[in-house]
Short mmCIF file of C-alpha atoms and ligand atoms in Angstrom, two decimals:
data_model
loop_
_atom_site.label_atom_id
_atom_site.label_comp_id
_atom_site.label_asym_id
_atom_site.label_seq_id
_atom_site.Cartn_x
_atom_site.Cartn_y
_atom_site.Cartn_z
CA MET A 1 -12.57 -15.35 -67.67
CA THR A 2 -13.33 -12.45 -69.98
CA PHE A 3 -11.13 -10.04 -71.85
CA LEU A 4 -14.00 -7.59 -72.37
CA ASN A 5 -13.47 -4.22 -70.76
CA ARG A 6 -15.34 -4.02 -67.50
CA LYS A 7 -17.41 -1.06 -68.67
CA TYR A 8 -18.96 -3.22 -71.40
CA GLN A 9 -19.69 -6.27 -69.34
CA ASP A 10 -23.26 -5.26 -68.54
CA LEU A 11 -24.19 -4.18 -72.08
CA THR A 12 -27.62 -5.28 -73.28
CA PRO A 13 -27.42 -5.61 -77.08
CA TYR A 14 -30.29 -4.98 -79.48
CA THR A 15 -32.64 -7.89 -80.15
CA PRO A 16 -33.45 -7.93 -83.87
CA GLY A 17 -36.56 -9.64 -85.22
CA GLU A 18 -35.61 -13.02 -86.61
CA GLN A 19 -34.68 -13.40 -90.28
CA ALA A 20 -36.61 -16.50 -91.31
CA ASP A 21 -36.79 -18.56 -94.49
CA GLU A 22 -39.31 -16.78 -96.71
CA GLU A 23 -40.26 -20.02 -98.44
CA GLU A 24 -41.60 -21.20 -95.13
CA TYR A 25 -42.75 -18.06 -93.32
CA ILE A 26 -44.77 -14.97 -94.10
CA LYS A 27 -42.42 -12.39 -92.70
CA LEU A 28 -44.22 -9.49 -91.04
CA ASN A 29 -41.79 -8.93 -88.17
CA THR A 30 -39.11 -6.38 -89.12
CA ASN A 31 -40.88 -3.63 -91.09
CA GLU A 32 -39.00 -4.34 -94.29
CA SER A 33 -40.65 -3.69 -97.63
CA PRO A 34 -42.34 -6.89 -98.86
CA TYR A 35 -41.41 -5.90 -102.42
CA PRO A 36 -38.05 -6.42 -104.08
CA PRO A 37 -36.18 -3.31 -105.21
CA ALA A 38 -36.77 -2.07 -108.77
CA ALA A 39 -35.13 -4.29 -111.42
CA SER A 40 -32.64 -1.53 -112.23
CA VAL A 41 -31.13 -1.93 -108.74
CA GLN A 42 -29.94 -5.43 -109.51
CA VAL A 43 -28.37 -4.26 -112.77
CA ALA A 44 -26.55 -1.43 -110.99
CA VAL A 45 -25.26 -3.68 -108.21
CA THR A 46 -24.03 -6.29 -110.69
CA LYS A 47 -22.13 -3.59 -112.53
CA ALA A 48 -20.64 -2.22 -109.32
CA ALA A 49 -19.44 -5.70 -108.39
CA GLN A 50 -16.88 -5.35 -111.19
CA LYS A 51 -15.20 -2.64 -109.16
CA LEU A 52 -15.04 -4.30 -105.78
CA ASN A 53 -11.24 -4.27 -105.96
CA ARG A 54 -11.47 -0.52 -105.33
CA TYR A 55 -12.35 1.26 -102.09
CA SER A 56 -15.69 3.02 -102.11
CA ASP A 57 -16.11 6.77 -102.72
CA ILE A 58 -15.94 8.38 -99.28
CA ALA A 59 -18.16 11.25 -100.45
CA VAL A 60 -20.80 8.73 -101.58
CA GLU A 61 -21.39 11.15 -104.42
CA ILE A 62 -23.69 8.97 -106.56
CA VAL A 63 -26.16 8.84 -103.69
CA ALA A 64 -25.50 12.15 -101.94
CA LYS A 65 -26.03 14.30 -105.01
CA PRO A 66 -29.47 12.99 -106.08
CA LEU A 67 -30.58 12.51 -102.48
CA ALA A 68 -29.69 16.09 -101.56
CA GLN A 69 -31.61 17.22 -104.59
CA TYR A 70 -34.61 15.05 -103.75
CA LEU A 71 -34.65 16.35 -100.17
CA GLY A 72 -34.05 19.95 -101.21
CA VAL A 73 -30.88 20.34 -99.13
CA LYS A 74 -27.22 21.04 -99.85
CA GLU A 75 -24.79 18.15 -99.96
CA GLU A 76 -22.95 19.53 -96.93
CA GLN A 77 -26.23 19.23 -95.01
CA LEU A 78 -26.34 15.47 -95.55
CA ILE A 79 -24.39 12.49 -94.20
CA LEU A 80 -24.82 8.90 -95.32
CA GLY A 81 -24.32 5.89 -93.11
CA ASN A 82 -24.25 2.12 -92.99
CA GLY A 83 -27.96 2.06 -92.22
CA SER A 84 -29.48 4.84 -90.19
CA ASP A 85 -28.43 2.78 -87.19
CA GLU A 86 -24.86 3.87 -87.78
CA VAL A 87 -25.87 7.52 -88.03
CA LEU A 88 -27.86 7.12 -84.81
CA SER A 89 -24.81 5.61 -83.15
CA PHE A 90 -22.77 8.69 -84.08
CA ILE A 91 -25.48 10.89 -82.59
CA PHE A 92 -25.44 8.98 -79.31
CA GLN A 93 -21.65 8.98 -79.29
CA GLY A 94 -21.23 12.62 -80.13
CA PHE A 95 -24.19 14.79 -79.13
CA THR A 96 -25.06 13.64 -75.65
CA GLU A 97 -22.75 15.41 -73.23
CA LYS A 98 -25.72 16.87 -71.36
CA GLY A 99 -27.60 13.61 -71.65
CA ILE A 100 -30.34 12.41 -73.95
CA ALA A 101 -34.05 11.78 -73.45
CA PHE A 102 -36.44 9.55 -75.38
CA PRO A 103 -39.80 7.79 -74.90
CA ASP A 104 -40.24 4.52 -73.02
CA VAL A 105 -41.97 2.90 -75.98
CA THR A 106 -39.86 3.55 -79.06
CA TYR A 107 -37.07 2.18 -81.23
CA GLY A 108 -35.01 -0.24 -79.13
CA PHE A 109 -31.65 0.97 -80.34
CA TYR A 110 -31.90 4.29 -78.45
CA LYS A 111 -31.52 2.44 -75.19
CA VAL A 112 -28.85 0.13 -76.60
CA TYR A 113 -26.69 3.03 -77.84
CA SER A 114 -27.16 4.85 -74.53
CA GLY A 115 -25.65 1.78 -72.91
CA LEU A 116 -22.87 1.40 -75.46
CA TYR A 117 -21.74 5.02 -75.14
CA GLN A 118 -22.62 5.19 -71.45
CA VAL A 119 -24.77 8.20 -71.96
CA ASP A 120 -26.85 9.73 -69.21
CA SER A 121 -30.28 8.88 -70.61
CA THR A 122 -33.75 9.78 -69.37
CA ILE A 123 -36.62 7.57 -70.45
CA VAL A 124 -39.88 9.51 -70.52
CA PRO A 125 -43.15 7.55 -70.50
CA LEU A 126 -45.55 8.16 -73.35
CA LYS A 127 -49.12 9.06 -72.37
CA ASN A 128 -51.60 6.25 -71.68
CA ASP A 129 -52.72 6.28 -75.32
CA PHE A 130 -49.04 6.04 -76.40
CA SER A 131 -49.01 9.62 -77.65
CA LEU A 132 -45.92 11.77 -77.19
CA ASP A 133 -46.16 15.09 -75.34
CA LEU A 134 -42.97 17.10 -75.82
CA LYS A 135 -43.86 19.24 -72.81
CA ASP A 136 -42.70 16.25 -70.76
CA TYR A 137 -39.18 17.03 -72.03
CA ASP A 138 -39.19 20.74 -71.19
CA GLU A 139 -37.45 20.44 -67.82
CA LEU A 140 -34.68 18.10 -68.99
CA PRO A 141 -31.24 19.19 -70.18
CA GLY A 142 -29.57 17.87 -73.28
CA THR A 143 -30.60 16.14 -76.47
CA VAL A 144 -34.05 14.77 -77.31
CA ILE A 145 -34.60 11.95 -79.77
CA PHE A 146 -37.85 10.40 -80.95
CA ALA A 147 -39.16 8.60 -84.00
CA ASN A 148 -41.93 10.24 -86.02
CA PRO A 149 -44.08 8.33 -86.83
CA ASN A 150 -43.07 6.44 -83.70
CA ALA A 151 -42.31 2.73 -83.66
CA PRO A 152 -43.81 0.36 -82.67
CA THR A 153 -46.91 2.49 -82.06
CA GLY A 154 -47.08 4.16 -85.49
CA ILE A 155 -48.38 7.35 -83.90
CA TYR A 156 -47.49 10.57 -85.71
CA LEU A 157 -46.72 13.76 -83.84
CA PRO A 158 -47.90 16.89 -85.69
CA GLN A 159 -45.08 19.04 -86.98
CA ALA A 160 -46.29 22.19 -85.20
CA GLU A 161 -45.65 20.59 -81.80
CA ILE A 162 -42.10 19.71 -82.78
CA CYS A 163 -41.45 23.23 -84.05
CA GLU A 164 -42.76 24.74 -80.81
CA PHE A 165 -40.44 22.52 -78.79
CA ILE A 166 -37.44 23.37 -80.96
CA GLU A 167 -38.20 27.06 -80.57
CA ARG A 168 -38.62 26.77 -76.79
CA HIS A 169 -35.20 25.09 -76.57
CA PRO A 170 -32.81 26.61 -79.13
CA GLU A 171 -29.83 25.39 -77.07
CA ARG A 172 -30.89 21.74 -77.12
CA LEU A 173 -30.43 19.33 -80.02
CA VAL A 174 -33.65 17.76 -81.31
CA VAL A 175 -33.26 14.56 -83.34
CA VAL A 176 -36.27 13.37 -85.31
CA ASP A 177 -35.95 9.81 -86.61
CA GLU A 178 -38.10 9.74 -89.75
CA ALA A 179 -37.64 6.06 -90.67
CA TYR A 180 -41.37 5.86 -91.53
CA ILE A 181 -42.15 9.38 -92.72
CA ASP A 182 -42.75 8.30 -96.33
CA PHE A 183 -45.82 6.34 -95.17
CA SER A 184 -47.53 9.47 -93.75
CA GLY A 185 -46.91 12.80 -92.22
CA GLU A 186 -44.82 15.82 -92.99
CA SER A 187 -41.04 15.62 -92.95
CA MET A 188 -39.02 18.05 -90.85
CA VAL A 189 -36.28 18.12 -93.50
CA PRO A 190 -37.41 21.44 -95.08
CA LEU A 191 -36.97 23.11 -91.67
CA ILE A 192 -33.26 22.42 -91.18
CA ASN A 193 -32.30 25.85 -92.50
CA GLN A 194 -34.65 27.47 -90.02
CA TYR A 195 -33.49 25.47 -86.97
CA LYS A 196 -29.78 25.00 -86.25
CA ASN A 197 -30.63 22.53 -83.48
CA LEU A 198 -32.64 20.12 -85.63
CA LEU A 199 -31.25 16.87 -86.98
CA VAL A 200 -33.44 14.59 -89.10
CA VAL A 201 -32.57 10.91 -89.62
CA GLY A 202 -33.82 8.84 -92.54
CA THR A 203 -33.34 5.40 -94.04
CA PHE A 204 -33.54 3.41 -97.28
CA SER A 205 -34.63 0.33 -95.32
CA LYS A 206 -38.38 0.80 -95.00
CA SER A 207 -39.88 2.70 -97.93
CA ARG A 208 -37.01 2.17 -100.41
CA GLN A 209 -36.62 -1.64 -100.33
CA LEU A 210 -32.96 -1.63 -99.23
CA ALA A 211 -32.94 -2.99 -95.67
CA GLY A 212 -30.29 -5.53 -96.59
CA ALA A 213 -28.06 -2.97 -98.29
CA ARG A 214 -27.71 -0.83 -95.14
CA LEU A 215 -28.14 2.78 -96.19
CA GLY A 216 -29.30 5.59 -93.95
CA PHE A 217 -28.75 9.31 -93.61
CA ALA A 218 -29.04 12.39 -91.46
CA VAL A 219 -29.89 15.91 -92.56
CA GLY A 220 -29.10 19.05 -90.60
CA ASN A 221 -27.17 22.28 -90.78
CA ALA A 222 -23.64 21.98 -92.15
CA GLU A 223 -21.89 22.28 -88.75
CA LEU A 224 -23.88 19.39 -87.31
CA ILE A 225 -23.06 17.29 -90.35
CA ALA A 226 -19.37 18.23 -90.19
CA ASP A 227 -19.29 17.05 -86.57
CA LEU A 228 -20.93 13.76 -87.51
CA ASN A 229 -18.36 13.38 -90.29
CA ARG A 230 -15.54 13.80 -87.75
CA LEU A 231 -16.85 10.74 -85.97
CA ARG A 232 -17.47 8.89 -89.22
CA PHE A 233 -13.96 9.56 -90.52
CA SER A 234 -12.52 8.55 -87.17
CA LEU A 235 -14.17 5.15 -87.39
CA ASN A 236 -14.60 4.11 -91.02
CA PRO A 237 -14.64 6.58 -93.94
CA TYR A 238 -15.72 3.70 -96.23
CA ASN A 239 -18.89 3.06 -94.27
CA VAL A 240 -21.10 2.89 -97.38
CA ASN A 241 -19.71 0.15 -99.60
CA ASN A 242 -19.61 0.10 -103.41
CA LEU A 243 -22.57 -2.23 -103.84
CA THR A 244 -24.74 -0.21 -101.49
CA GLN A 245 -23.80 3.05 -103.19
CA ALA A 246 -24.83 1.57 -106.54
CA ALA A 247 -28.08 0.26 -105.07
CA GLY A 248 -28.90 3.58 -103.42
CA SER A 249 -28.19 5.50 -106.59
CA ALA A 250 -30.42 3.19 -108.65
CA VAL A 251 -33.23 3.42 -106.10
CA LEU A 252 -33.18 7.20 -106.35
CA GLN A 253 -33.54 6.90 -110.11
CA ALA A 254 -36.54 4.62 -109.65
CA GLN A 255 -38.58 7.03 -107.52
CA ASP A 256 -41.79 6.23 -109.43
CA TYR A 257 -41.50 2.58 -108.42
CA VAL A 258 -40.77 3.55 -104.82
CA ASP A 259 -43.73 5.93 -104.72
CA GLN A 260 -46.02 3.31 -106.19
CA LYS A 261 -45.04 0.75 -103.55
CA ILE A 262 -45.46 3.30 -100.78
CA GLN A 263 -48.96 4.03 -102.05
CA GLU A 264 -49.79 0.33 -102.17
CA THR A 265 -48.51 -0.15 -98.63
CA ILE A 266 -50.62 2.75 -97.35
CA GLU A 267 -53.75 1.35 -99.02
CA ILE A 268 -53.12 -2.15 -97.66
CA ARG A 269 -52.42 -0.68 -94.21
CA GLU A 270 -55.76 1.13 -94.12
CA TRP A 271 -57.61 -1.91 -95.50
CA SER A 272 -55.95 -4.13 -92.87
CA LYS A 273 -56.89 -1.72 -90.08
CA GLN A 274 -60.54 -2.03 -91.05
CA LYS A 275 -60.44 -5.81 -91.24
CA LEU A 276 -58.61 -6.13 -87.91
CA MET A 277 -61.15 -3.84 -86.29
CA GLN A 278 -63.94 -6.10 -87.55
CA LEU A 279 -62.18 -9.01 -85.83
CA GLY A 280 -62.27 -7.11 -82.54
CA PHE A 281 -58.68 -5.88 -82.48
CA GLU A 282 -57.82 -2.63 -80.77
CA GLN A 283 -55.11 -0.61 -82.45
CA THR A 284 -53.34 2.69 -82.72
CA ASP A 285 -53.84 4.78 -85.84
CA SER A 286 -50.51 3.71 -87.27
CA GLN A 287 -48.96 5.96 -89.88
CA GLY A 288 -46.03 3.62 -90.55
CA ASN A 289 -45.71 0.46 -92.67
CA PHE A 290 -46.84 -1.60 -89.69
CA LEU A 291 -49.80 -2.05 -87.36
CA PHE A 292 -49.80 -2.06 -83.56
CA VAL A 293 -52.67 -4.20 -82.36
CA LYS A 294 -54.06 -6.11 -79.41
CA HIS A 295 -57.04 -8.36 -78.93
CA PRO A 296 -59.09 -8.26 -75.71
CA LYS A 297 -59.42 -12.05 -75.70
CA LEU A 298 -55.82 -13.07 -76.31
CA ALA A 299 -52.49 -12.20 -74.71
CA GLY A 300 -49.87 -10.86 -77.10
CA GLU A 301 -47.54 -13.76 -76.44
CA THR A 302 -50.28 -16.33 -77.13
CA LEU A 303 -51.23 -14.68 -80.38
CA PHE A 304 -47.59 -14.34 -81.41
CA ALA A 305 -47.01 -18.06 -80.80
CA ALA A 306 -50.23 -19.10 -82.54
CA LEU A 307 -49.30 -17.09 -85.62
CA ARG A 308 -45.80 -18.50 -85.56
CA ASP A 309 -47.25 -22.02 -85.51
CA GLN A 310 -49.11 -21.07 -88.67
CA LYS A 311 -45.87 -19.80 -90.23
CA ILE A 312 -46.62 -16.11 -89.86
CA LEU A 313 -43.95 -14.07 -88.09
CA VAL A 314 -44.88 -10.85 -86.32
CA ARG A 315 -43.12 -8.91 -83.57
CA TRP A 316 -43.97 -9.17 -79.89
CA PHE A 317 -42.20 -6.95 -77.37
CA ASN A 318 -42.10 -8.47 -73.93
CA GLN A 319 -42.26 -5.27 -71.94
CA PRO A 320 -44.89 -4.16 -69.41
CA ARG A 321 -46.59 -1.57 -71.62
CA THR A 322 -46.39 -3.50 -74.89
CA LYS A 323 -46.78 -7.14 -73.93
CA ASP A 324 -50.46 -7.24 -74.94
CA TYR A 325 -49.65 -5.88 -78.38
CA LEU A 326 -48.25 -7.20 -81.62
CA ARG A 327 -46.44 -5.14 -84.19
CA ILE A 328 -47.38 -6.43 -87.62
CA THR A 329 -45.54 -5.21 -90.70
CA VAL A 330 -47.82 -4.37 -93.62
CA GLY A 331 -47.05 -7.04 -96.21
CA THR A 332 -48.49 -7.58 -99.67
CA GLN A 333 -52.26 -7.79 -100.09
CA GLU A 334 -52.01 -11.59 -100.35
CA GLN A 335 -49.92 -11.82 -97.19
CA MET A 336 -52.37 -9.67 -95.25
CA GLU A 337 -55.31 -11.74 -96.49
CA GLN A 338 -53.53 -14.86 -95.28
CA LEU A 339 -52.85 -13.17 -91.94
CA LEU A 340 -56.52 -12.25 -91.54
CA ARG A 341 -57.71 -15.76 -92.46
CA THR A 342 -55.32 -17.19 -89.90
CA LEU A 343 -56.35 -14.74 -87.19
CA LYS A 344 -60.00 -15.60 -87.79
CA ILE A 345 -59.27 -19.28 -87.21
CA ILE A 346 -57.19 -18.59 -84.11
CA LEU A 347 -59.92 -16.39 -82.65
CA ALA A 348 -62.68 -18.90 -83.45
CA GLU A 349 -60.78 -21.50 -81.43
CA VAL A 350 -60.57 -19.15 -78.45
CA LYS A 351 -64.29 -18.41 -78.44
CA SER A 352 -65.42 -22.01 -78.70
C1 LIG B 401 -35.83 0.51 -88.87
C2 LIG B 401 -35.55 1.73 -88.06
C3 LIG B 401 -34.29 2.31 -88.06
C4 LIG B 401 -33.09 1.63 -88.65
O1 LIG B 401 -33.00 1.67 -89.95
P1 LIG B 401 -31.69 1.17 -90.70
O2 LIG B 401 -31.49 2.27 -91.66
O3 LIG B 401 -32.07 -0.12 -91.32
O4 LIG B 401 -30.55 1.06 -89.74
C5 LIG B 401 -34.12 3.49 -87.36
N1 LIG B 401 -35.12 4.04 -86.66
C6 LIG B 401 -36.32 3.48 -86.61
C7 LIG B 401 -37.39 4.12 -85.80
C8 LIG B 401 -36.58 2.30 -87.29
O5 LIG B 401 -37.77 1.71 -87.19
#
């Protein structure tokens, strides 16, 4: 017997990468930052803990103000959420009356939220090389959402192509999920004043070391943001808790630290690409904080399991187009050196 409403009985929930013991595993499976947040974050959170008897500020002022300034937008053009996942959920709940379209190989939550909100969704295959061609979305009605750079492929779509699509379809909402934009590429944020049908989603989880704090945002024209706030205030106005607000505020004051870690990650990513190529791996030109690789001699699942045996966790997506690939988060230099040593051993065993 079940008490669950019939319309939810066939829901397929999101499958997160596992959260393993870091003493035991090198964790390269969920695209978190391998670095702790700046020391000032801990101080700020400890201080905020003194005030946990009080509800959080629904305007999230201590984050919204400096973030709006950093992004060059007005505060009424910004909404903060409990992770960008929550903001994405509002988008799927609220802006999909004419349906929504997204790529076949992309962030798994788009499909999950389509199911949750029972949205009419169209899944559009990426090209053979995993690139995105927005012309494939021209004939569809409704909203379009994609990640740029995309995940798990890491491929970046040049801004000009997005602008052309937005201009061809002024009556359709275009949502660009920029979870990885800090690791390469040009953000669409400066264009929100120009395009009323553009919504840009961002997160503190990947480049800002706060995955566990849950802090994300969307930027768009004030009417779009007001509509998102209607949904937010109808569910949980206190969606960003006191500790997370303090953490987010401190992170924004430690931009130099954030920038330095981003730079390190980019350098390690490019170094790792070279080394993986020398080991015979094929890969996309990832612009995120992760790599998307396959080896001609080893199935993705085999490689995933072999790495797991050696206490290295990566992500394997068991789907037709991605099952030969692994998505490997860019860790610290030491972690990536360990990964490469391990891969070398695994590959030597295959060849012999
Ligand atoms: C990680 C990720 C998110 C979710 O980020 P949170 O802010 O942690 O919820 C959203 N979109 C993409 C493409 C991601 O990779």
